Coordinates of C-alpha atoms and ligand atoms in Angstrom, one line a residue:
X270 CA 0.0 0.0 0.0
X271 CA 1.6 3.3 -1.4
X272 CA 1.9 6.1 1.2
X273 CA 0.1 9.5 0.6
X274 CA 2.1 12.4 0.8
X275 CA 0.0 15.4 2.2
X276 CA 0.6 18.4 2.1
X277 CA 0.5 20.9 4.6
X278 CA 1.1 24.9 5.1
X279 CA -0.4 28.3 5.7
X280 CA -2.7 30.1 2.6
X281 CA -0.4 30.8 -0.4
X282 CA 2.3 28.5 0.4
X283 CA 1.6 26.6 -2.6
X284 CA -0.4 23.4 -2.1
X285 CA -2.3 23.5 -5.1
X286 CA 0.0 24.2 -7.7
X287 CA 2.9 22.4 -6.3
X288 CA -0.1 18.9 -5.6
X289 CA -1.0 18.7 -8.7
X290 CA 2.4 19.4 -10.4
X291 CA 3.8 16.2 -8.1
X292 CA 0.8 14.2 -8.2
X293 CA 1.6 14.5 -12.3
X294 CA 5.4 13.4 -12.0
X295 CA 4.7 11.0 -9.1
X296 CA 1.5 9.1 -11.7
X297 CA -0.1 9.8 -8.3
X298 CA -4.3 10.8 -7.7
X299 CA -4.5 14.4 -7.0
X300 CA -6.8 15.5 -4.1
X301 CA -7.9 18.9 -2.8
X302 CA -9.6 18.8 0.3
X303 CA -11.5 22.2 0.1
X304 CA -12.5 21.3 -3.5
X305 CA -13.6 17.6 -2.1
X306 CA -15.2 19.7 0.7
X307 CA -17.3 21.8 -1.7
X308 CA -18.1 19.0 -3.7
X309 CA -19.3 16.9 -0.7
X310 CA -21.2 19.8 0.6
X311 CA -22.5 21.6 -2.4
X312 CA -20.8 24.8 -0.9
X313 CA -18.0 26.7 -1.4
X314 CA -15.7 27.2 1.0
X315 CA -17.1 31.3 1.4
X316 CA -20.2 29.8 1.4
X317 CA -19.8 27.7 4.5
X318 CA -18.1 30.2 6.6
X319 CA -21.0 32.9 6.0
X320 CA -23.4 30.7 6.0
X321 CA -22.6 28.0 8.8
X322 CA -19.5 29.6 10.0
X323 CA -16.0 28.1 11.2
X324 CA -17.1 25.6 13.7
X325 CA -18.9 23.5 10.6
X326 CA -16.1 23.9 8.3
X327 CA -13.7 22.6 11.2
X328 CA -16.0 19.2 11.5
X329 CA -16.5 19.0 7.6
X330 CA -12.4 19.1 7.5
X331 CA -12.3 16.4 10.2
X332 CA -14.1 14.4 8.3
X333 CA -12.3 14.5 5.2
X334 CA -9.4 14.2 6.8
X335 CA -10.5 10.6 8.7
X336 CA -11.6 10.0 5.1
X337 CA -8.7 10.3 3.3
X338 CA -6.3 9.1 6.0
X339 CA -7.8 5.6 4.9
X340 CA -7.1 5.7 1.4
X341 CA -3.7 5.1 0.1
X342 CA -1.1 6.6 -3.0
X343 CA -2.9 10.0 -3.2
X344 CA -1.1 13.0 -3.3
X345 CA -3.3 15.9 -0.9
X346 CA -3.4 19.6 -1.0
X347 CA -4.7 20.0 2.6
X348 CA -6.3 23.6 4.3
X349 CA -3.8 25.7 5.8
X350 CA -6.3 25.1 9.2
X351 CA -6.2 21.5 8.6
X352 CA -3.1 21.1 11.3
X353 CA -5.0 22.9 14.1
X354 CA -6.9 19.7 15.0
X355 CA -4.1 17.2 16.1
X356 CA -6.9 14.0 15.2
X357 CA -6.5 15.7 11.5
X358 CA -2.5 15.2 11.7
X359 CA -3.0 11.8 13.1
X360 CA -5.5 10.4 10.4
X361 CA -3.2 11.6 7.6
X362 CA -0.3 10.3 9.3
X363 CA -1.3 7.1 9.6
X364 CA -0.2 6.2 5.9
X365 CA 0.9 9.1 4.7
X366 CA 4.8 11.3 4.6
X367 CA 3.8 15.1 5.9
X368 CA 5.3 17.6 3.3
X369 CA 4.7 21.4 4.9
X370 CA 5.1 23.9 1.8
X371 CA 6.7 27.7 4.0
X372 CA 6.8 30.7 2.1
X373 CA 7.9 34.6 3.4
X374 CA 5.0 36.4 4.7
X375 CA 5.6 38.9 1.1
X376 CA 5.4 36.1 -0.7
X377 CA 2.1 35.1 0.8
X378 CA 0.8 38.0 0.8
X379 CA 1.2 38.6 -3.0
X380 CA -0.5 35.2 -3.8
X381 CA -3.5 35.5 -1.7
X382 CA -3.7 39.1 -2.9
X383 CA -4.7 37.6 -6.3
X384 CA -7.7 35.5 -4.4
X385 CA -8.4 36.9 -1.1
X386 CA -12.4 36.6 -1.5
X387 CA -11.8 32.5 -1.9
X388 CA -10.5 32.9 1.6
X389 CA -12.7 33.8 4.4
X390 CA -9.8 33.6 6.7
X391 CA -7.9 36.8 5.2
X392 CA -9.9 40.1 4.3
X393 CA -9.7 42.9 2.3
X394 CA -7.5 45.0 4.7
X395 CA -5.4 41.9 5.9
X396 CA -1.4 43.4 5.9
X397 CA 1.8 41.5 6.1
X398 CA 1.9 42.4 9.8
X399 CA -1.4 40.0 10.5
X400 CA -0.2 37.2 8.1
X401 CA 3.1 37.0 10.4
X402 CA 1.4 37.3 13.5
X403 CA -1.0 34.3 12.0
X404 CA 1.8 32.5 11.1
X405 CA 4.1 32.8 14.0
X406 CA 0.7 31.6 16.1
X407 CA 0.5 28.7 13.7
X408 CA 4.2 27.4 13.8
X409 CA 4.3 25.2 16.3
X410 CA 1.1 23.3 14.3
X411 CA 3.1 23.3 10.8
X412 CA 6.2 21.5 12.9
X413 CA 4.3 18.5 12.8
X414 CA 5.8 17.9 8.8
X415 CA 7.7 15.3 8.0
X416 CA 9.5 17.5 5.6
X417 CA 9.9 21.3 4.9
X418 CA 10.1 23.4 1.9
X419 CA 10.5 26.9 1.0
X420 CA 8.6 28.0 -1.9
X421 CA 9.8 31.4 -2.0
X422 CA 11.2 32.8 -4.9
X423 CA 11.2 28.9 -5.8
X424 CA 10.7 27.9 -9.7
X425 CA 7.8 24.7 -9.1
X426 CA 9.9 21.9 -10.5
X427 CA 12.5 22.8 -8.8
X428 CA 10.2 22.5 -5.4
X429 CA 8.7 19.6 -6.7
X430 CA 12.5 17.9 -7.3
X431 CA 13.5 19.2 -4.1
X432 CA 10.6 17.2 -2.4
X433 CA 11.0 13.8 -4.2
X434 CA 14.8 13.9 -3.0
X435 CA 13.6 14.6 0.2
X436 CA 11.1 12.1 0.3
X437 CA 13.7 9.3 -1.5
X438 CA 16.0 10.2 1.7
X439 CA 13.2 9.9 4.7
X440 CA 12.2 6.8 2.9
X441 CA 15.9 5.3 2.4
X442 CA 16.5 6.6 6.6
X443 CA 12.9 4.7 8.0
X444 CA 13.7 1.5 6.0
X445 CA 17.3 1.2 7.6
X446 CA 17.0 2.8 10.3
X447 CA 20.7 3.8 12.6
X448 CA 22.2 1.2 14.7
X449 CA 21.7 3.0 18.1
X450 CA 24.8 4.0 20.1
X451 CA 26.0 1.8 23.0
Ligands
S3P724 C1 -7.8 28.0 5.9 C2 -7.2 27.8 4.7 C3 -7.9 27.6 3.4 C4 -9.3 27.0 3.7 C5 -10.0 27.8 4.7 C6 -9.3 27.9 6.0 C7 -7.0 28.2 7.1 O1 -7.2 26.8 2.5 O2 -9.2 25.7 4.1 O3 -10.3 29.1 4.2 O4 -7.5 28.1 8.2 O5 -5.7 28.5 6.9 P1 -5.9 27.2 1.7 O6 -4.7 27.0 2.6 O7 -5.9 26.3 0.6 O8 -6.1 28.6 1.3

């Protein structure tokens, strides 16, 4: 049973784009969670914030994620929330290598700029300043990854090369694991 690799990050850090791109070289399934969300739901993801609010996207997520924590050789662009809920790092765990995407506040900033109304989470007068401030709160929840990446200023093979070796490496390091020190 081929292991999924999810993964994770804040808004903007790439998970899409960078998912699909490795799902493509790996001849792996593509998911997006918020897309299966909507999907599932009939909602967008605006749509279930305004209309339902957080708490109900929050369960919807959990379920997805117990969902897809069963299945096996996907590739899954998670929610940047998605790592707030430990039960939601320990169903994707459970057969699957953690990649967390990081990018520069700037960085993320310019990117979400382009779609800020597909995220309820950012609005219109959201600077730098708060994206830190949301990152720096969420840290300690993207540590969790098995693997990091920087995709700032990052041309996307080159991030989706970089996590293959990467990936390769953990692989090679769990299967033969280091003779412990007397
Ligand atoms: C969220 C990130 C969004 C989406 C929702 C909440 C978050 O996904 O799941 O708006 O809490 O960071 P993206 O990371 O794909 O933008």
């Amino acid at each position: 049973m081929g292991k999924n690799i999810v993964l994770i990050g804040f808004m903007g850090t790439g998970k899409t784009t960078v998912g699909m791109r490795l799902a493509e070289r790996l001849q792996l399934e593509f998911v997006d969670m918020d897309r299966e969300i909507e999907r599932i739901t009939g909602m967008s993801i605006a749509q279930i914030f305004r209309k339902h609010g957080e708490t109900r996207f929050r369960s919807e997520e959990q379920l997805m994620a117990k969902k897809l924590g069963q299945r096996s050789n996907l590739v899954i662009a998670t929610g940047g929330g998605v790592v707030l809920h430990p039960e939601n790092v320990a169903a994707l765990k459970r057969n699957g290598i953690i990649v967390g995407l990081e990018a520069s506040p700037e960085a993320i900033m310019s990117r979400v700029s382009r779609k800020k109304s597909n995220r309820p989470l950012l609005g219109k007068h959201t600077t730098v300043d708060d994206i830190e401030k949301m990152l720096a709160a969420r840290e300690e929840y993207y540590a969790c990854a098995d693997i990091r990446i920087n995709t700032t200023g990052q041309d996307l093979n080159k991030v989706v090369n970089e996590i293959v070796v990467q990936i390769k490496r953990l692989n090679s390091r769990r299967k033969n694991p280091p003779e412990l020190q007397e």
